[in-house]
Coordinates of C-alpha atoms in Angstrom, one line a residue:
M16 CA 40.4 143.7 -128.0
K17 CA 39.1 140.6 -129.9
Y18 CA 41.0 138.0 -131.8
V19 CA 40.1 135.7 -134.7
V20 CA 41.4 132.3 -133.6
A21 CA 42.5 129.1 -135.5
T22 CA 43.0 126.0 -133.4
I23 CA 45.9 123.7 -134.0
L24 CA 45.5 120.3 -132.4
L25 CA 48.6 118.4 -131.4
F26 CA 48.7 114.7 -130.6
G27 CA 51.1 112.7 -128.5
C28 CA 53.0 109.4 -129.3
G29 CA 55.1 110.8 -132.1
E30 CA 52.3 112.7 -134.0
S31 CA 52.7 116.1 -132.3
G32 CA 55.2 117.2 -134.9
R33 CA 53.0 116.5 -138.0
P34 CA 51.7 119.4 -140.0
A35 CA 48.0 120.2 -139.3
E36 CA 47.0 119.5 -142.9
D37 CA 48.1 115.9 -142.6
E38 CA 45.7 115.2 -139.7
H39 CA 42.6 114.7 -141.8
D40 CA 43.5 111.1 -142.3
H41 CA 43.0 110.6 -138.6
G42 CA 39.6 112.2 -138.2
G43 CA 40.9 115.8 -137.8
D44 CA 37.7 117.4 -139.0
A45 CA 38.3 120.5 -137.0
H46 CA 41.3 121.2 -139.1
E47 CA 39.5 120.7 -142.3
E48 CA 36.8 123.1 -141.3
H49 CA 39.4 125.8 -140.2
G50 CA 42.1 126.0 -142.8
A51 CA 45.4 126.4 -140.9
E52 CA 46.4 129.2 -143.3
T53 CA 43.3 131.4 -142.8
H54 CA 43.6 132.9 -139.3
R55 CA 47.2 133.2 -138.2
E56 CA 47.2 136.4 -136.0
E57 CA 46.6 134.2 -133.0
G58 CA 47.9 130.6 -132.5
M59 CA 46.3 127.9 -130.3
V60 CA 48.0 124.7 -129.2
S61 CA 46.5 121.7 -127.5
L62 CA 48.5 119.2 -125.5
T63 CA 47.7 115.6 -124.7
E64 CA 48.1 114.4 -121.1
I65 CA 51.4 112.7 -122.2
Q66 CA 52.7 115.9 -123.6
L67 CA 51.6 117.8 -120.5
A68 CA 53.6 115.4 -118.3
N69 CA 56.7 115.9 -120.5
A70 CA 56.3 119.7 -120.6
D71 CA 56.3 120.3 -116.8
L72 CA 54.3 123.5 -117.3
Q73 CA 53.6 126.0 -114.5
Y74 CA 50.9 128.6 -114.4
S75 CA 50.2 131.9 -112.6
T76 CA 48.1 135.0 -112.7
L77 CA 49.6 138.4 -113.5
D78 CA 51.9 139.4 -110.6
T79 CA 52.3 142.9 -109.4
L80 CA 55.9 144.1 -109.0
N81 CA 57.1 147.0 -107.0
I82 CA 59.2 149.4 -109.1
S83 CA 59.2 152.5 -107.0
G84 CA 62.8 152.2 -105.9
F85 CA 64.8 149.9 -103.6
V86 CA 67.7 149.9 -101.3
K87 CA 70.4 147.3 -102.2
T88 CA 71.8 145.5 -99.2
N89 CA 73.5 142.3 -98.0
G90 CA 73.7 140.2 -94.9
I91 CA 73.3 136.7 -93.6
L92 CA 70.7 134.1 -92.8
D93 CA 70.4 133.9 -89.0
L94 CA 68.3 132.4 -86.2
P95 CA 66.8 133.8 -83.0
P96 CA 68.7 132.8 -79.9
Q97 CA 65.9 130.4 -78.7
N98 CA 66.4 128.3 -81.9
I99 CA 70.1 127.6 -81.2
A100 CA 71.2 125.2 -78.4
A101 CA 74.6 124.4 -77.1
V102 CA 74.5 121.0 -75.5
S103 CA 76.9 120.2 -72.7
A104 CA 77.3 117.5 -70.0
P105 CA 75.6 118.0 -66.6
M106 CA 78.7 116.4 -65.0
D107 CA 82.2 115.6 -66.1
G108 CA 82.5 112.2 -67.8
F109 CA 83.9 109.9 -70.4
V110 CA 82.1 109.6 -73.8
K111 CA 80.8 106.1 -74.1
K112 CA 78.9 106.6 -77.3
V113 CA 78.2 109.3 -79.9
N114 CA 74.9 108.7 -81.8
Y115 CA 74.7 111.5 -84.4
L116 CA 77.0 113.4 -86.7
V117 CA 77.0 117.0 -88.1
G118 CA 74.1 117.5 -90.5
D119 CA 71.8 114.9 -88.9
Y120 CA 68.3 116.0 -88.0
V121 CA 67.2 115.0 -84.5
K122 CA 63.9 115.3 -82.6
K123 CA 63.7 116.8 -79.1
G124 CA 64.6 114.2 -76.5
A125 CA 66.7 112.1 -78.8
V126 CA 69.8 110.6 -77.1
L127 CA 72.8 112.4 -78.7
A128 CA 75.6 110.8 -76.6
V129 CA 76.1 108.5 -73.6
L130 CA 78.6 109.4 -70.8
E131 CA 80.0 107.3 -68.0
H132 CA 81.9 108.1 -64.7
M133 CA 82.2 106.6 -61.2
D134 CA 81.0 109.9 -59.8
Y135 CA 77.5 109.1 -61.2
I136 CA 77.4 106.0 -59.1
K137 CA 78.7 107.8 -56.0
L138 CA 75.9 110.4 -56.3
Q139 CA 73.2 107.7 -56.6
E140 CA 74.8 105.9 -53.6
E141 CA 74.6 109.0 -51.6
Y142 CA 71.0 109.5 -52.5
L143 CA 70.2 105.9 -51.4
N144 CA 72.0 106.5 -48.1
V145 CA 70.0 109.7 -47.5
I146 CA 66.6 108.1 -48.1
N147 CA 67.4 105.1 -46.1
N148 CA 68.6 107.2 -43.1
L149 CA 65.6 109.6 -43.5
E150 CA 63.1 107.1 -42.2
Y151 CA 65.1 106.8 -38.9
L152 CA 65.5 110.5 -38.6
E153 CA 61.8 111.2 -39.2
S154 CA 60.8 108.7 -36.5
E155 CA 63.3 110.2 -34.0
Y156 CA 62.0 113.7 -34.8
E157 CA 58.4 112.6 -34.2
R158 CA 59.4 110.8 -30.9
Q159 CA 61.2 113.9 -29.6
R160 CA 58.4 116.2 -30.7
Q161 CA 55.8 114.2 -28.7
L162 CA 58.1 114.1 -25.7
D163 CA 58.7 117.8 -26.0
S164 CA 55.0 118.6 -26.1
A165 CA 54.6 116.5 -22.9
Q166 CA 57.7 118.3 -21.5
V167 CA 59.3 115.0 -20.7
T168 CA 62.6 115.5 -22.5
A169 CA 65.1 118.3 -22.8
K170 CA 64.5 121.0 -25.4
K171 CA 68.0 120.6 -26.9
Q172 CA 67.3 116.9 -27.8
F173 CA 64.2 117.9 -29.7
Q174 CA 66.0 120.7 -31.6
A175 CA 68.9 118.4 -32.6
A176 CA 66.4 115.8 -33.9
S177 CA 64.5 118.4 -35.8
V178 CA 67.7 119.9 -37.4
A179 CA 69.0 116.4 -38.4
Y180 CA 65.6 115.4 -39.9
K181 CA 65.1 118.7 -41.9
S182 CA 68.7 118.7 -43.1
A183 CA 68.3 115.2 -44.5
L184 CA 65.0 116.2 -46.1
T185 CA 66.7 119.2 -47.8
R186 CA 69.6 117.0 -48.9
K187 CA 67.2 114.4 -50.4
K188 CA 65.4 117.1 -52.4
A189 CA 68.7 118.6 -53.6
L190 CA 70.0 115.2 -54.7
E191 CA 66.7 114.5 -56.5
K192 CA 67.0 117.7 -58.5
Q193 CA 70.7 116.9 -59.3
L194 CA 69.8 113.4 -60.5
Q195 CA 66.9 114.7 -62.6
Y196 CA 69.2 117.2 -64.1
M197 CA 71.5 114.4 -65.1
G198 CA 68.6 112.5 -66.7
L199 CA 68.4 109.9 -63.9
S200 CA 65.1 108.8 -62.2
P201 CA 65.2 109.2 -58.4
K202 CA 62.3 106.7 -58.2
S203 CA 64.2 104.1 -60.1
I204 CA 67.3 104.6 -57.9
A205 CA 65.2 104.3 -54.8
A206 CA 64.0 101.0 -56.2
G207 CA 67.7 99.9 -56.4
E208 CA 68.4 100.6 -60.0
I209 CA 71.9 102.3 -60.2
S210 CA 73.4 103.3 -63.5
G211 CA 77.0 104.1 -64.3
S212 CA 76.1 106.2 -67.4
I213 CA 73.9 109.1 -68.3
A214 CA 72.2 110.1 -71.6
I215 CA 72.7 113.5 -73.2
R216 CA 69.4 114.4 -74.9
A217 CA 68.5 117.0 -77.6
P218 CA 66.8 120.0 -76.0
L219 CA 65.0 120.9 -79.2
S220 CA 64.3 119.4 -82.6
G221 CA 66.7 120.5 -85.3
Y222 CA 69.9 119.9 -87.2
I223 CA 73.3 119.2 -85.6
T224 CA 75.8 121.9 -86.7
A225 CA 78.7 121.2 -84.4
L226 CA 80.2 118.0 -82.8
N227 CA 83.2 118.4 -80.5
V228 CA 83.8 115.0 -79.0
H229 CA 84.5 111.4 -79.9
N230 CA 84.2 108.0 -78.2
G231 CA 86.5 107.7 -75.2
A232 CA 87.0 111.5 -74.8
F233 CA 86.8 113.1 -71.4
V234 CA 84.5 116.0 -71.3
Q235 CA 84.0 118.6 -68.6
S236 CA 80.6 120.1 -67.7
Q237 CA 81.4 123.5 -69.2
E238 CA 82.4 122.1 -72.6
E239 CA 80.0 122.2 -75.6
I240 CA 79.5 118.7 -76.9
Y241 CA 76.9 119.5 -79.7
E242 CA 75.3 122.5 -81.2
L243 CA 71.8 122.2 -82.5
V244 CA 69.8 124.6 -84.6
D245 CA 66.1 124.7 -85.3
T246 CA 65.8 126.2 -88.9
D247 CA 62.1 126.7 -88.9
H248 CA 62.4 130.4 -88.0
M249 CA 65.3 131.5 -90.1
H250 CA 65.4 135.2 -90.6
L251 CA 67.5 137.9 -92.4
E252 CA 70.1 140.0 -90.7
L253 CA 70.8 142.8 -93.3
N254 CA 73.3 145.7 -93.1
V255 CA 71.8 149.0 -94.4
F256 CA 74.1 152.0 -95.0
E257 CA 73.4 155.1 -92.9
Q258 CA 72.4 157.2 -96.0
D259 CA 69.7 154.6 -96.8
I260 CA 68.3 153.8 -93.3
N261 CA 65.7 156.7 -93.5
K262 CA 64.1 155.0 -96.5
I263 CA 63.5 151.7 -94.6
K264 CA 60.1 151.1 -92.8
I265 CA 58.7 148.1 -91.1
G266 CA 56.6 145.9 -93.4
Q267 CA 58.5 146.8 -96.6
L268 CA 59.0 144.0 -99.2
I269 CA 62.4 142.3 -99.3
L270 CA 63.4 140.2 -102.3
F271 CA 66.7 138.3 -101.8
T272 CA 68.9 135.7 -103.2
V273 CA 71.3 133.2 -101.5
P274 CA 74.2 133.0 -103.9
G275 CA 75.5 129.8 -102.2
L276 CA 72.2 128.0 -103.1
G277 CA 71.7 129.4 -106.7
E278 CA 69.8 132.2 -108.3
E279 CA 66.3 131.6 -106.9
R280 CA 64.7 134.7 -105.5
Y281 CA 62.9 134.6 -102.1
R282 CA 60.5 137.0 -100.5
G283 CA 60.5 138.5 -97.0
S284 CA 59.6 141.7 -95.2
V285 CA 61.2 144.2 -92.8
F286 CA 60.3 143.2 -89.2
L287 CA 62.7 145.3 -87.1
I288 CA 65.1 148.2 -87.7
G289 CA 68.1 148.3 -85.4
K290 CA 68.7 151.2 -83.0
S291 CA 72.4 151.1 -83.0
F292 CA 74.9 152.3 -85.6
D293 CA 78.1 150.3 -86.4
R294 CA 80.8 152.9 -86.8
D295 CA 83.2 150.4 -88.6
S296 CA 80.8 149.3 -91.4
K297 CA 78.7 152.5 -91.3
T298 CA 75.6 150.3 -91.3
V299 CA 72.4 149.7 -89.2
K300 CA 71.1 146.2 -88.7
V301 CA 67.7 145.4 -90.3
H302 CA 65.9 142.2 -89.3
G303 CA 63.7 140.6 -91.9
H304 CA 61.1 137.8 -91.8
I305 CA 61.1 135.3 -94.6
E306 CA 58.0 134.1 -96.3
E307 CA 57.5 130.4 -96.0
E308 CA 60.0 127.9 -94.7
H309 CA 63.0 126.9 -96.8
H310 CA 64.7 123.9 -95.2
E311 CA 67.7 124.2 -97.5
F312 CA 68.6 127.5 -95.7
L313 CA 71.7 127.3 -93.4
R314 CA 72.5 129.7 -90.7
G315 CA 75.3 132.1 -91.7
L316 CA 74.8 131.9 -95.4
Y317 CA 75.5 135.2 -97.3
V318 CA 72.4 136.9 -98.9
E319 CA 72.0 139.8 -101.3
A320 CA 68.8 141.7 -101.0
K321 CA 66.7 144.6 -102.2
I322 CA 64.4 146.4 -99.8
Y323 CA 61.6 148.1 -101.7
S324 CA 61.0 151.5 -100.4
G325 CA 57.7 152.5 -102.0
D326 CA 54.3 151.2 -103.1
E327 CA 54.1 151.8 -106.9
H328 CA 53.3 148.6 -108.7
M329 CA 53.2 147.2 -112.2
A330 CA 51.8 144.1 -113.9
A331 CA 54.5 141.6 -114.5
L332 CA 55.3 138.0 -115.4
P333 CA 58.5 135.9 -115.1
E334 CA 60.9 136.4 -117.9
E335 CA 60.5 132.8 -119.1
S336 CA 56.8 133.5 -119.7
I337 CA 57.7 135.6 -122.7
V338 CA 58.2 134.1 -126.2
N339 CA 59.6 136.3 -128.9
D340 CA 58.8 135.7 -132.5
Q341 CA 60.0 138.1 -135.3
G342 CA 60.0 141.2 -133.0
Q343 CA 56.7 140.5 -131.3
S344 CA 56.4 139.3 -127.7
Y345 CA 53.8 136.7 -126.8
V346 CA 52.5 134.8 -123.7
F347 CA 50.4 131.7 -123.5
V348 CA 47.0 131.7 -121.7
L349 CA 44.9 128.7 -120.7
V350 CA 41.9 128.7 -123.1
K351 CA 39.5 127.5 -120.4
D352 CA 40.0 130.9 -118.8
I353 CA 38.9 132.9 -121.9
E354 CA 36.3 130.7 -123.5
E355 CA 33.4 132.5 -121.8
H356 CA 35.0 135.9 -122.2
E357 CA 35.2 135.6 -126.0
N358 CA 32.2 133.4 -126.6
E359 CA 31.6 134.8 -130.1
E360 CA 34.8 133.2 -131.4
H361 CA 33.6 129.8 -130.4
H362 CA 30.1 130.2 -131.8
H363 CA 31.3 130.5 -135.4
A364 CA 33.3 127.3 -135.0
E365 CA 31.0 124.7 -133.4
G366 CA 33.2 121.7 -134.0
H367 CA 36.2 123.5 -132.6
S368 CA 35.7 123.5 -128.9
E369 CA 34.6 119.9 -128.9
A370 CA 37.8 118.8 -130.6
V371 CA 39.8 120.8 -128.0
E372 CA 38.1 119.0 -125.2
D373 CA 39.1 115.6 -126.6
H374 CA 42.8 116.4 -126.6
G375 CA 43.9 117.6 -123.2
I376 CA 44.4 121.3 -122.4
T377 CA 44.5 124.1 -124.9
F378 CA 46.5 127.3 -124.8
R379 CA 46.2 130.5 -126.8
R380 CA 49.2 132.6 -127.8
V381 CA 48.5 136.3 -126.9
P382 CA 50.6 139.2 -128.0
V383 CA 51.9 141.5 -125.3
G384 CA 53.8 144.8 -125.0
T385 CA 56.7 144.5 -122.5
G386 CA 58.6 147.1 -120.4
I387 CA 61.4 147.1 -117.9
K388 CA 62.9 144.0 -116.4
D389 CA 63.8 143.5 -112.8
Q390 CA 64.1 140.6 -110.3
G391 CA 63.6 138.1 -113.1
Y392 CA 60.3 139.6 -114.1
V393 CA 59.2 141.6 -117.2
Q394 CA 56.7 144.4 -117.0
I395 CA 53.5 143.7 -119.1
K396 CA 52.4 147.1 -120.5
Q397 CA 49.9 146.0 -123.2
I398 CA 47.8 142.9 -123.3
A399 CA 44.4 141.7 -124.6
D400 CA 41.3 142.3 -122.4
L401 CA 41.4 139.0 -120.6
P402 CA 39.2 137.9 -117.7
H403 CA 40.4 138.6 -114.2
G404 CA 42.4 135.7 -112.8
S405 CA 43.5 134.3 -116.2
Q406 CA 46.2 131.7 -116.0
F407 CA 49.4 132.4 -117.8
V408 CA 52.1 129.8 -118.6
T409 CA 55.1 130.9 -116.5
K410 CA 57.3 127.8 -117.2
G411 CA 57.4 125.9 -120.5
A412 CA 56.3 128.7 -122.8
Y413 CA 58.9 127.9 -125.4
Y414 CA 57.9 124.3 -125.3
L415 CA 54.3 125.3 -126.3
Y416 CA 55.8 127.7 -128.9
S417 CA 57.8 124.9 -130.5
E418 CA 54.8 122.5 -130.5
M419 CA 52.6 125.1 -132.1
K420 CA 55.2 125.7 -134.8
K421 CA 55.3 121.9 -135.5
G422 CA 51.5 121.9 -135.8
E423 CA 51.6 124.9 -138.2
G424 CA 53.9 123.0 -140.5
G425 CA 56.0 126.0 -141.2
H426 CA 53.2 128.1 -142.8
H427 CA 53.0 130.8 -140.1
H428 CA 52.9 134.3 -141.4
H429 CA 53.2 137.7 -139.7

């Protein structure tokens, strides 16, 4: 399918709205050579860099859309267990300082809170006593061992020295583990550095979703101080009714919205299908992976989803790509994608392409036939024979349309 094309050049800085026939005073030779009224089946519009910046255009190739049937479902955004951490104190203590609040992002190892208690000092004191006594017990053990080997001393004395030394050694190792668990350094304590406080650190990088203490509060070791979540691996937990579960297969496309965050549609796929049936809700859990990371997602937010249960596809573009004019639907295509494909149109207008290159990017309006609408997309049933990979304007089509109308000076005819 070939088109006869007239180019309408638009200029920034207040001139974009002037009729094409007024441009000859500013060197618009291309317009004089191609009378704006002669070829109106197809419109072309060129934007300057300033206009492009204002237009905020977006482009895409033709998408394919699955229309072979879907299962409607709902559920929540959730996280795997390893991405959720409940943070508690290793020992009872008083809260000396709270460093972060709900909503804050922290990196692994960050100090969330500082606790203090006399028991921390007692534990370190005990460790110092053990390591100080260990040197004597070790030398006594060695002395008794040598005497025993020479059969100079009684067996009982050697056994007692051995038990005392090994018990102290075991106690030293146990205390070291306990101190490390509390975040204290046995090496520093052995060097005489004793601390009355301990730091509670983040076990993973993520967002704080719960805080249950304040300065001065007494917390017990079994209490949760903070909850942290790493949102990098958010997934879908969907509830599929029993009559639909036989339609669901691993790998199927999921398109979903998060009503709490707006109307944007996101993509995912079926990853796991539950093996248990909830008798109360009559549903089976379906676990879905989400394409890309969306840091605005929050655990527990409600989602509405469609799981596409077949593989029939159609060509489609977002609804805002389509411009309607007197009953005809149009889309805009980047001219650089079709110049080679329709070379003959450019040969009969030699000054044309040169003028286009001088004034930013040029777009052609192309008529299309549309079909059904779904998921914010429109089926493209009929379109000109364009090269594979042509770029369509998916955002800002009406801006281009209005600029083209300005350039035509109201003389467009169907």
